[in-house]
mmCIF file with all atom_site columns, C-alpha atoms and ligand atoms in Angstrom:
data_model
loop_
_atom_site.group_PDB
_atom_site.id
_atom_site.type_symbol
_atom_site.label_atom_id
_atom_site.label_alt_id
_atom_site.label_comp_id
_atom_site.label_asym_id
_atom_site.label_entity_id
_atom_site.label_seq_id
_atom_site.pdbx_PDB_ins_code
_atom_site.Cartn_x
_atom_site.Cartn_y
_atom_site.Cartn_z
_atom_site.occupancy
_atom_site.B_iso_or_equiv
_atom_site.pdbx_formal_charge
_atom_site.auth_seq_id
_atom_site.auth_comp_id
_atom_site.auth_asym_id
_atom_site.auth_atom_id
_atom_site.pdbx_PDB_model_num
ATOM   1   C CA . MET A 1 1   ? 4.327   5.414   -12.527 1.00 0.00 ? 300 MET A CA 1
ATOM   2   C CA . LYS A 1 2   ? 0.569   5.257   -11.983 1.00 0.00 ? 301 LYS A CA 1
ATOM   3   C CA . VAL A 1 3   ? -0.747  5.002   -8.453  1.00 0.00 ? 302 VAL A CA 1
ATOM   4   C CA . SER A 1 4   ? -4.251  4.248   -7.069  1.00 0.00 ? 303 SER A CA 1
ATOM   5   C CA . ILE A 1 5   ? -5.086  5.770   -3.685  1.00 0.00 ? 304 ILE A CA 1
ATOM   6   C CA . GLY A 1 6   ? -7.999  5.129   -1.436  1.00 0.00 ? 305 GLY A CA 1
ATOM   7   C CA . CYS A 1 7   ? -9.142  5.515   2.129   1.00 0.00 ? 306 CYS A CA 1
ATOM   8   C CA . ASP A 1 8   ? -12.122 5.248   4.556   1.00 0.00 ? 307 ASP A CA 1
ATOM   9   C CA . HIS A 1 9   ? -13.514 8.154   6.531   1.00 0.00 ? 308 HIS A CA 1
ATOM   10  C CA . ALA A 1 10  ? -10.693 7.806   9.081   1.00 0.00 ? 309 ALA A CA 1
ATOM   11  C CA . GLY A 1 11  ? -8.100  8.431   6.386   1.00 0.00 ? 310 GLY A CA 1
ATOM   12  C CA . VAL A 1 12  ? -9.475  11.330  4.375   1.00 0.00 ? 311 VAL A CA 1
ATOM   13  C CA . THR A 1 13  ? -7.568  14.006  6.256   1.00 0.00 ? 312 THR A CA 1
ATOM   14  C CA . LEU A 1 14  ? -4.241  12.302  5.841   1.00 0.00 ? 313 LEU A CA 1
ATOM   15  C CA . LYS A 1 15  ? -4.946  11.466  2.202   1.00 0.00 ? 314 LYS A CA 1
ATOM   16  C CA . ASN A 1 16  ? -5.583  15.150  1.474   1.00 0.00 ? 315 ASN A CA 1
ATOM   17  C CA . GLU A 1 17  ? -2.299  16.004  3.143   1.00 0.00 ? 316 GLU A CA 1
ATOM   18  C CA . ILE A 1 18  ? -0.260  13.586  0.957   1.00 0.00 ? 317 ILE A CA 1
ATOM   19  C CA . LEU A 1 19  ? -1.873  14.244  -2.432  1.00 0.00 ? 318 LEU A CA 1
ATOM   20  C CA . PRO A 1 20  ? 0.311   17.371  -3.025  1.00 0.00 ? 319 PRO A CA 1
ATOM   21  C CA . ILE A 1 21  ? 3.407   15.164  -2.502  1.00 0.00 ? 320 ILE A CA 1
ATOM   22  C CA . LEU A 1 22  ? 2.334   12.876  -5.306  1.00 0.00 ? 321 LEU A CA 1
ATOM   23  C CA . GLU A 1 23  ? 1.922   15.946  -7.530  1.00 0.00 ? 322 GLU A CA 1
ATOM   24  C CA . GLU A 1 24  ? 5.337   17.160  -6.402  1.00 0.00 ? 323 GLU A CA 1
ATOM   25  C CA . LEU A 1 25  ? 6.897   13.829  -7.300  1.00 0.00 ? 324 LEU A CA 1
ATOM   26  C CA . SER A 1 26  ? 5.117   13.937  -10.712 1.00 0.00 ? 325 SER A CA 1
ATOM   27  C CA . ILE A 1 27  ? 3.267   10.733  -9.866  1.00 0.00 ? 326 ILE A CA 1
ATOM   28  C CA . GLU A 1 28  ? 0.064   10.210  -11.798 1.00 0.00 ? 327 GLU A CA 1
ATOM   29  C CA . TYR A 1 29  ? -2.733  8.952   -9.452  1.00 0.00 ? 328 TYR A CA 1
ATOM   30  C CA . GLU A 1 30  ? -6.329  8.055   -9.333  1.00 0.00 ? 329 GLU A CA 1
ATOM   31  C CA . ASP A 1 31  ? -8.224  8.727   -6.140  1.00 0.00 ? 330 ASP A CA 1
ATOM   32  C CA . VAL A 1 32  ? -10.834 6.065   -5.672  1.00 0.00 ? 331 VAL A CA 1
ATOM   33  C CA . GLY A 1 33  ? -12.341 7.721   -2.558  1.00 0.00 ? 332 GLY A CA 1
ATOM   34  C CA . THR A 1 34  ? -13.801 7.981   -0.064  1.00 0.00 ? 333 THR A CA 1
ATOM   35  C CA . LYS A 1 35  ? -13.795 11.854  -0.204  1.00 0.00 ? 334 LYS A CA 1
ATOM   36  C CA . ASP A 1 36  ? -15.640 12.966  2.946   1.00 0.00 ? 335 ASP A CA 1
ATOM   37  C CA . MET A 1 37  ? -16.102 12.085  6.628   1.00 0.00 ? 336 MET A CA 1
ATOM   38  C CA . ILE A 1 38  ? -19.295 10.102  6.185   1.00 0.00 ? 337 ILE A CA 1
ATOM   39  C CA . SER A 1 39  ? -18.737 6.665   7.713   1.00 0.00 ? 338 SER A CA 1
ATOM   40  C CA . VAL A 1 40  ? -17.979 3.993   5.114   1.00 0.00 ? 339 VAL A CA 1
ATOM   41  C CA . ASP A 1 41  ? -16.537 0.457   5.181   1.00 0.00 ? 340 ASP A CA 1
ATOM   42  C CA . TYR A 1 42  ? -12.819 0.241   4.520   1.00 0.00 ? 341 TYR A CA 1
ATOM   43  C CA . PRO A 1 43  ? -12.961 -3.100  2.623   1.00 0.00 ? 342 PRO A CA 1
ATOM   44  C CA . ASP A 1 44  ? -14.875 -1.337  -0.236  1.00 0.00 ? 343 ASP A CA 1
ATOM   45  C CA . PHE A 1 45  ? -12.069 1.066   -0.818  1.00 0.00 ? 344 PHE A CA 1
ATOM   46  C CA . GLY A 1 46  ? -9.278  -1.335  -0.026  1.00 0.00 ? 345 GLY A CA 1
ATOM   47  C CA . GLU A 1 47  ? -10.651 -3.663  -2.610  1.00 0.00 ? 346 GLU A CA 1
ATOM   48  C CA . ARG A 1 48  ? -10.567 -1.028  -5.400  1.00 0.00 ? 347 ARG A CA 1
ATOM   49  C CA . VAL A 1 49  ? -6.926  -0.132  -4.890  1.00 0.00 ? 348 VAL A CA 1
ATOM   50  C CA . SER A 1 50  ? -5.748  -3.669  -4.164  1.00 0.00 ? 349 SER A CA 1
ATOM   51  C CA . GLU A 1 51  ? -7.440  -5.106  -7.260  1.00 0.00 ? 350 GLU A CA 1
ATOM   52  C CA . ALA A 1 52  ? -5.873  -2.377  -9.474  1.00 0.00 ? 351 ALA A CA 1
ATOM   53  C CA . VAL A 1 53  ? -2.407  -3.348  -8.156  1.00 0.00 ? 352 VAL A CA 1
ATOM   54  C CA . SER A 1 54  ? -3.077  -7.109  -8.174  1.00 0.00 ? 353 SER A CA 1
ATOM   55  C CA . LYS A 1 55  ? -4.159  -7.061  -11.849 1.00 0.00 ? 354 LYS A CA 1
ATOM   56  C CA . GLY A 1 56  ? -1.289  -4.731  -12.804 1.00 0.00 ? 355 GLY A CA 1
ATOM   57  C CA . ARG A 1 57  ? -3.576  -1.846  -13.916 1.00 0.00 ? 356 ARG A CA 1
ATOM   58  C CA . VAL A 1 58  ? -1.417  0.423   -11.707 1.00 0.00 ? 357 VAL A CA 1
ATOM   59  C CA . GLU A 1 59  ? 2.057   -0.158  -10.411 1.00 0.00 ? 358 GLU A CA 1
ATOM   60  C CA . ARG A 1 60  ? 1.552   0.952   -6.825  1.00 0.00 ? 359 ARG A CA 1
ATOM   61  C CA . GLY A 1 61  ? -1.236  1.707   -4.299  1.00 0.00 ? 360 GLY A CA 1
ATOM   62  C CA . ILE A 1 62  ? -1.699  3.743   -1.165  1.00 0.00 ? 361 ILE A CA 1
ATOM   63  C CA . LEU A 1 63  ? -4.434  2.865   1.407   1.00 0.00 ? 362 LEU A CA 1
ATOM   64  C CA . ILE A 1 64  ? -5.333  4.720   4.578   1.00 0.00 ? 363 ILE A CA 1
ATOM   65  C CA . CYS A 1 65  ? -7.723  3.810   7.407   1.00 0.00 ? 364 CYS A CA 1
ATOM   66  C CA . GLY A 1 66  ? -7.635  4.753   11.150  1.00 0.00 ? 365 GLY A CA 1
ATOM   67  C CA . THR A 1 67  ? -5.101  2.137   12.361  1.00 0.00 ? 366 THR A CA 1
ATOM   68  C CA . GLY A 1 68  ? -3.994  0.916   8.927   1.00 0.00 ? 367 GLY A CA 1
ATOM   69  C CA . ILE A 1 69  ? -4.771  -2.607  10.153  1.00 0.00 ? 368 ILE A CA 1
ATOM   70  C CA . GLY A 1 70  ? -8.080  -3.093  8.383   1.00 0.00 ? 369 GLY A CA 1
ATOM   71  C CA . MET A 1 71  ? -6.687  -1.958  5.021   1.00 0.00 ? 370 MET A CA 1
ATOM   72  C CA . SER A 1 72  ? -3.568  -4.220  5.550   1.00 0.00 ? 371 SER A CA 1
ATOM   73  C CA . ILE A 1 73  ? -5.826  -7.219  6.156   1.00 0.00 ? 372 ILE A CA 1
ATOM   74  C CA . VAL A 1 74  ? -7.848  -6.509  2.912   1.00 0.00 ? 373 VAL A CA 1
ATOM   75  C CA . ALA A 1 75  ? -4.911  -5.691  0.692   1.00 0.00 ? 374 ALA A CA 1
ATOM   76  C CA . ASN A 1 76  ? -2.760  -8.722  1.546   1.00 0.00 ? 375 ASN A CA 1
ATOM   77  C CA . LYS A 1 77  ? -5.677  -11.080 0.442   1.00 0.00 ? 376 LYS A CA 1
ATOM   78  C CA . PHE A 1 78  ? -4.965  -10.087 -3.249  1.00 0.00 ? 377 PHE A CA 1
ATOM   79  C CA . PRO A 1 79  ? -2.517  -12.039 -5.326  1.00 0.00 ? 378 PRO A CA 1
ATOM   80  C CA . ASN A 1 80  ? 0.721   -10.111 -6.233  1.00 0.00 ? 379 ASN A CA 1
ATOM   81  C CA . VAL A 1 81  ? 0.071   -7.489  -3.461  1.00 0.00 ? 380 VAL A CA 1
ATOM   82  C CA . ARG A 1 82  ? 2.728   -6.845  -0.939  1.00 0.00 ? 381 ARG A CA 1
ATOM   83  C CA . ALA A 1 83  ? 1.071   -4.278  1.366   1.00 0.00 ? 382 ALA A CA 1
ATOM   84  C CA . ALA A 1 84  ? 3.117   -2.666  4.158   1.00 0.00 ? 383 ALA A CA 1
ATOM   85  C CA . LEU A 1 85  ? 1.752   -0.708  7.154   1.00 0.00 ? 384 LEU A CA 1
ATOM   86  C CA . CYS A 1 86  ? 4.276   2.081   7.644   1.00 0.00 ? 385 CYS A CA 1
ATOM   87  C CA . TYR A 1 87  ? 4.395   4.380   10.595  1.00 0.00 ? 386 TYR A CA 1
ATOM   88  C CA . ASN A 1 88  ? 7.864   5.964   10.441  1.00 0.00 ? 387 ASN A CA 1
ATOM   89  C CA . SER A 1 89  ? 10.775  6.472   8.079   1.00 0.00 ? 388 SER A CA 1
ATOM   90  C CA . TYR A 1 90  ? 12.468  3.177   9.012   1.00 0.00 ? 389 TYR A CA 1
ATOM   91  C CA . SER A 1 91  ? 9.410   1.058   8.244   1.00 0.00 ? 390 SER A CA 1
ATOM   92  C CA . ALA A 1 92  ? 8.843   2.929   4.959   1.00 0.00 ? 391 ALA A CA 1
ATOM   93  C CA . GLU A 1 93  ? 12.428  2.397   3.818   1.00 0.00 ? 392 GLU A CA 1
ATOM   94  C CA . MET A 1 94  ? 12.548  -1.259  4.851   1.00 0.00 ? 393 MET A CA 1
ATOM   95  C CA . SER A 1 95  ? 9.225   -2.031  3.262   1.00 0.00 ? 394 SER A CA 1
ATOM   96  C CA . ARG A 1 96  ? 10.790  -1.091  -0.071  1.00 0.00 ? 395 ARG A CA 1
ATOM   97  C CA . LEU A 1 97  ? 14.359  -2.402  0.439   1.00 0.00 ? 396 LEU A CA 1
ATOM   98  C CA . HIS A 1 98  ? 13.453  -5.759  1.791   1.00 0.00 ? 397 HIS A CA 1
ATOM   99  C CA . ASN A 1 99  ? 9.736   -6.416  0.951   1.00 0.00 ? 398 ASN A CA 1
ATOM   100 C CA . ASP A 1 100 ? 9.434   -4.648  -2.376  1.00 0.00 ? 399 ASP A CA 1
ATOM   101 C CA . ALA A 1 101 ? 6.066   -3.426  -1.018  1.00 0.00 ? 400 ALA A CA 1
ATOM   102 C CA . ASN A 1 102 ? 3.671   -2.288  -3.719  1.00 0.00 ? 401 ASN A CA 1
ATOM   103 C CA . ILE A 1 103 ? 0.908   -0.967  -1.505  1.00 0.00 ? 402 ILE A CA 1
ATOM   104 C CA . LEU A 1 104 ? 1.729   1.575   1.224   1.00 0.00 ? 403 LEU A CA 1
ATOM   105 C CA . ILE A 1 105 ? -0.735  1.510   4.121   1.00 0.00 ? 404 ILE A CA 1
ATOM   106 C CA . LEU A 1 106 ? -0.796  4.472   6.350   1.00 0.00 ? 405 LEU A CA 1
ATOM   107 C CA . PRO A 1 107 ? -2.559  4.756   9.782   1.00 0.00 ? 406 PRO A CA 1
ATOM   108 C CA . GLY A 1 108 ? -4.639  7.966   9.506   1.00 0.00 ? 407 GLY A CA 1
ATOM   109 C CA . ARG A 1 109 ? -5.363  8.238   13.278  1.00 0.00 ? 408 ARG A CA 1
ATOM   110 C CA . VAL A 1 110 ? -1.852  7.490   14.419  1.00 0.00 ? 409 VAL A CA 1
ATOM   111 C CA . ILE A 1 111 ? 0.613   9.618   12.398  1.00 0.00 ? 410 ILE A CA 1
ATOM   112 C CA . ASP A 1 112 ? 0.390   13.318  11.505  1.00 0.00 ? 411 ASP A CA 1
ATOM   113 C CA . GLY A 1 113 ? 0.642   14.863  8.070   1.00 0.00 ? 412 GLY A CA 1
ATOM   114 C CA . ALA A 1 114 ? 4.341   15.713  8.294   1.00 0.00 ? 413 ALA A CA 1
ATOM   115 C CA . MET A 1 115 ? 5.256   12.073  9.064   1.00 0.00 ? 414 MET A CA 1
ATOM   116 C CA . ALA A 1 116 ? 2.993   10.801  6.327   1.00 0.00 ? 415 ALA A CA 1
ATOM   117 C CA . ARG A 1 117 ? 4.647   13.090  3.771   1.00 0.00 ? 416 ARG A CA 1
ATOM   118 C CA . GLU A 1 118 ? 8.077   11.965  4.894   1.00 0.00 ? 417 GLU A CA 1
ATOM   119 C CA . ILE A 1 119 ? 6.955   8.281   4.522   1.00 0.00 ? 418 ILE A CA 1
ATOM   120 C CA . VAL A 1 120 ? 5.519   8.838   1.054   1.00 0.00 ? 419 VAL A CA 1
ATOM   121 C CA . ARG A 1 121 ? 8.685   10.545  -0.211  1.00 0.00 ? 420 ARG A CA 1
ATOM   122 C CA . ILE A 1 122 ? 10.896  7.743   1.189   1.00 0.00 ? 421 ILE A CA 1
ATOM   123 C CA . TRP A 1 123 ? 8.577   4.985   -0.090  1.00 0.00 ? 422 TRP A CA 1
ATOM   124 C CA . PHE A 1 124 ? 8.669   6.248   -3.675  1.00 0.00 ? 423 PHE A CA 1
ATOM   125 C CA . LYS A 1 125 ? 12.330  6.957   -3.824  1.00 0.00 ? 424 LYS A CA 1
ATOM   126 C CA . THR A 1 126 ? 13.655  3.749   -2.231  1.00 0.00 ? 425 THR A CA 1
ATOM   127 C CA . PRO A 1 127 ? 14.374  0.770   -4.645  1.00 0.00 ? 426 PRO A CA 1
ATOM   128 C CA . PHE A 1 128 ? 14.038  -2.924  -3.871  1.00 0.00 ? 427 PHE A CA 1
ATOM   129 C CA . GLU A 1 129 ? 17.422  -4.355  -2.794  1.00 0.00 ? 428 GLU A CA 1
ATOM   130 C CA . GLY A 1 130 ? 16.822  -7.798  -4.417  1.00 0.00 ? 429 GLY A CA 1
ATOM   131 C CA . GLY A 1 131 ? 19.482  -10.509 -3.588  1.00 0.00 ? 430 GLY A CA 1
ATOM   132 C CA . ARG A 1 132 ? 18.432  -12.593 -0.622  1.00 0.00 ? 431 ARG A CA 1
ATOM   133 C CA . HIS A 1 133 ? 15.234  -10.570 -0.385  1.00 0.00 ? 432 HIS A CA 1
ATOM   134 C CA . GLN A 1 134 ? 14.128  -11.783 -3.818  1.00 0.00 ? 433 GLN A CA 1
ATOM   135 C CA . ARG A 1 135 ? 14.540  -15.353 -2.642  1.00 0.00 ? 434 ARG A CA 1
ATOM   136 C CA . ARG A 1 136 ? 12.091  -14.579 0.219   1.00 0.00 ? 435 ARG A CA 1
ATOM   137 C CA . LEU A 1 137 ? 9.587   -12.954 -2.109  1.00 0.00 ? 436 LEU A CA 1
ATOM   138 C CA . ASP A 1 138 ? 9.865   -15.970 -4.307  1.00 0.00 ? 437 ASP A CA 1
ATOM   139 C CA . LYS A 1 139 ? 8.809   -18.153 -1.363  1.00 0.00 ? 438 LYS A CA 1
ATOM   140 C CA . ILE A 1 140 ? 5.848   -15.879 -0.675  1.00 0.00 ? 439 ILE A CA 1
ATOM   141 C CA . LYS A 1 141 ? 4.817   -16.230 -4.369  1.00 0.00 ? 440 LYS A CA 1
ATOM   142 C CA . ALA A 1 142 ? 5.085   -20.042 -4.043  1.00 0.00 ? 441 ALA A CA 1
ATOM   143 C CA . ILE A 1 143 ? 2.769   -19.928 -0.976  1.00 0.00 ? 442 ILE A CA 1
ATOM   144 C CA . GLU A 1 144 ? 0.350   -17.800 -2.972  1.00 0.00 ? 443 GLU A CA 1
ATOM   145 C CA . ARG A 1 145 ? 0.393   -20.177 -5.971  1.00 0.00 ? 444 ARG A CA 1
ATOM   146 C CA . ARG A 1 146 ? -0.113  -23.209 -3.660  1.00 0.00 ? 445 ARG A CA 1
ATOM   147 C CA . LEU A 1 147 ? -3.132  -21.500 -1.969  1.00 0.00 ? 446 LEU A CA 1
ATOM   148 C CA . MET A 1 148 ? -4.646  -20.609 -5.325  1.00 0.00 ? 447 MET A CA 1
ATOM   149 C CA . ARG A 1 149 ? -4.300  -24.295 -6.508  1.00 0.00 ? 448 ARG A CA 1
ATOM   150 C CA . HIS A 1 150 ? -6.205  -25.350 -3.357  1.00 0.00 ? 449 HIS A CA 1
ATOM   151 C CA . GLU A 1 151 ? -8.946  -22.807 -4.167  1.00 0.00 ? 450 GLU A CA 1
ATOM   152 C CA . ASP A 1 152 ? -9.301  -24.318 -7.621  1.00 0.00 ? 451 ASP A CA 1
ATOM   153 C CA . GLY A 1 153 ? -9.990  -27.611 -5.940  1.00 0.00 ? 452 GLY A CA 1
HETATM 154 C C1 . LIG B 2 .   ? -13.007 3.087   11.363  1.00 0.00 ? 21  LIG B C1 1
HETATM 155 O O1 . LIG B 2 .   ? -13.612 3.509   12.527  1.00 0.00 ? 21  LIG B O1 1
HETATM 156 C C2 . LIG B 2 .   ? -11.801 2.173   11.680  1.00 0.00 ? 21  LIG B C2 1
HETATM 157 O O2 . LIG B 2 .   ? -12.275 0.980   12.257  1.00 0.00 ? 21  LIG B O2 1
HETATM 158 C C3 . LIG B 2 .   ? -10.982 1.895   10.437  1.00 0.00 ? 21  LIG B C3 1
HETATM 159 O O3 . LIG B 2 .   ? -10.582 3.134   9.921   1.00 0.00 ? 21  LIG B O3 1
HETATM 160 C C4 . LIG B 2 .   ? -9.756  1.099   10.637  1.00 0.00 ? 21  LIG B C4 1
HETATM 161 O O4 . LIG B 2 .   ? -8.908  1.623   11.579  1.00 0.00 ? 21  LIG B O4 1
HETATM 162 C C5 . LIG B 2 .   ? -9.877  -0.348  10.691  1.00 0.00 ? 21  LIG B C5 1
HETATM 163 O O5 . LIG B 2 .   ? -8.952  -1.104  10.754  1.00 0.00 ? 21  LIG B O5 1
#
């Protein structure tokens, strides 16, 4: 599995704390930045990761900003993206079981490294449950298609 990971300045510390977990899980990743604490705009990094997932260039993404809210707003604008803001093990597990989330959003200023590592482990090992949840995802896809048709005029 290939993963694209990105963050703004508020997410750099947490990103550096979870990269070793990706290596431990033998997950190939590209780090699209940012890589230092100089203030940047989260949409620039959110777009890189979300586009890669949206177009199928990578299977999954991870995005980190201060609250996780800005990155969530950006990521869920992209077709085929199901981005989930996770802050504990329950939300991480549910985002995979019920939502088949393909982008994990972490709040860099809210959770610590230990919690983030636990979330990442759970998120990658938990499969999608399917069944009634697939029906709900199909409805989301139908909304997406309808909105895209409106855009085309
Ligand atoms: C940056 O200060 C902060 O606004 C950003 O990381 C994020 O929390 C936005 O939603």
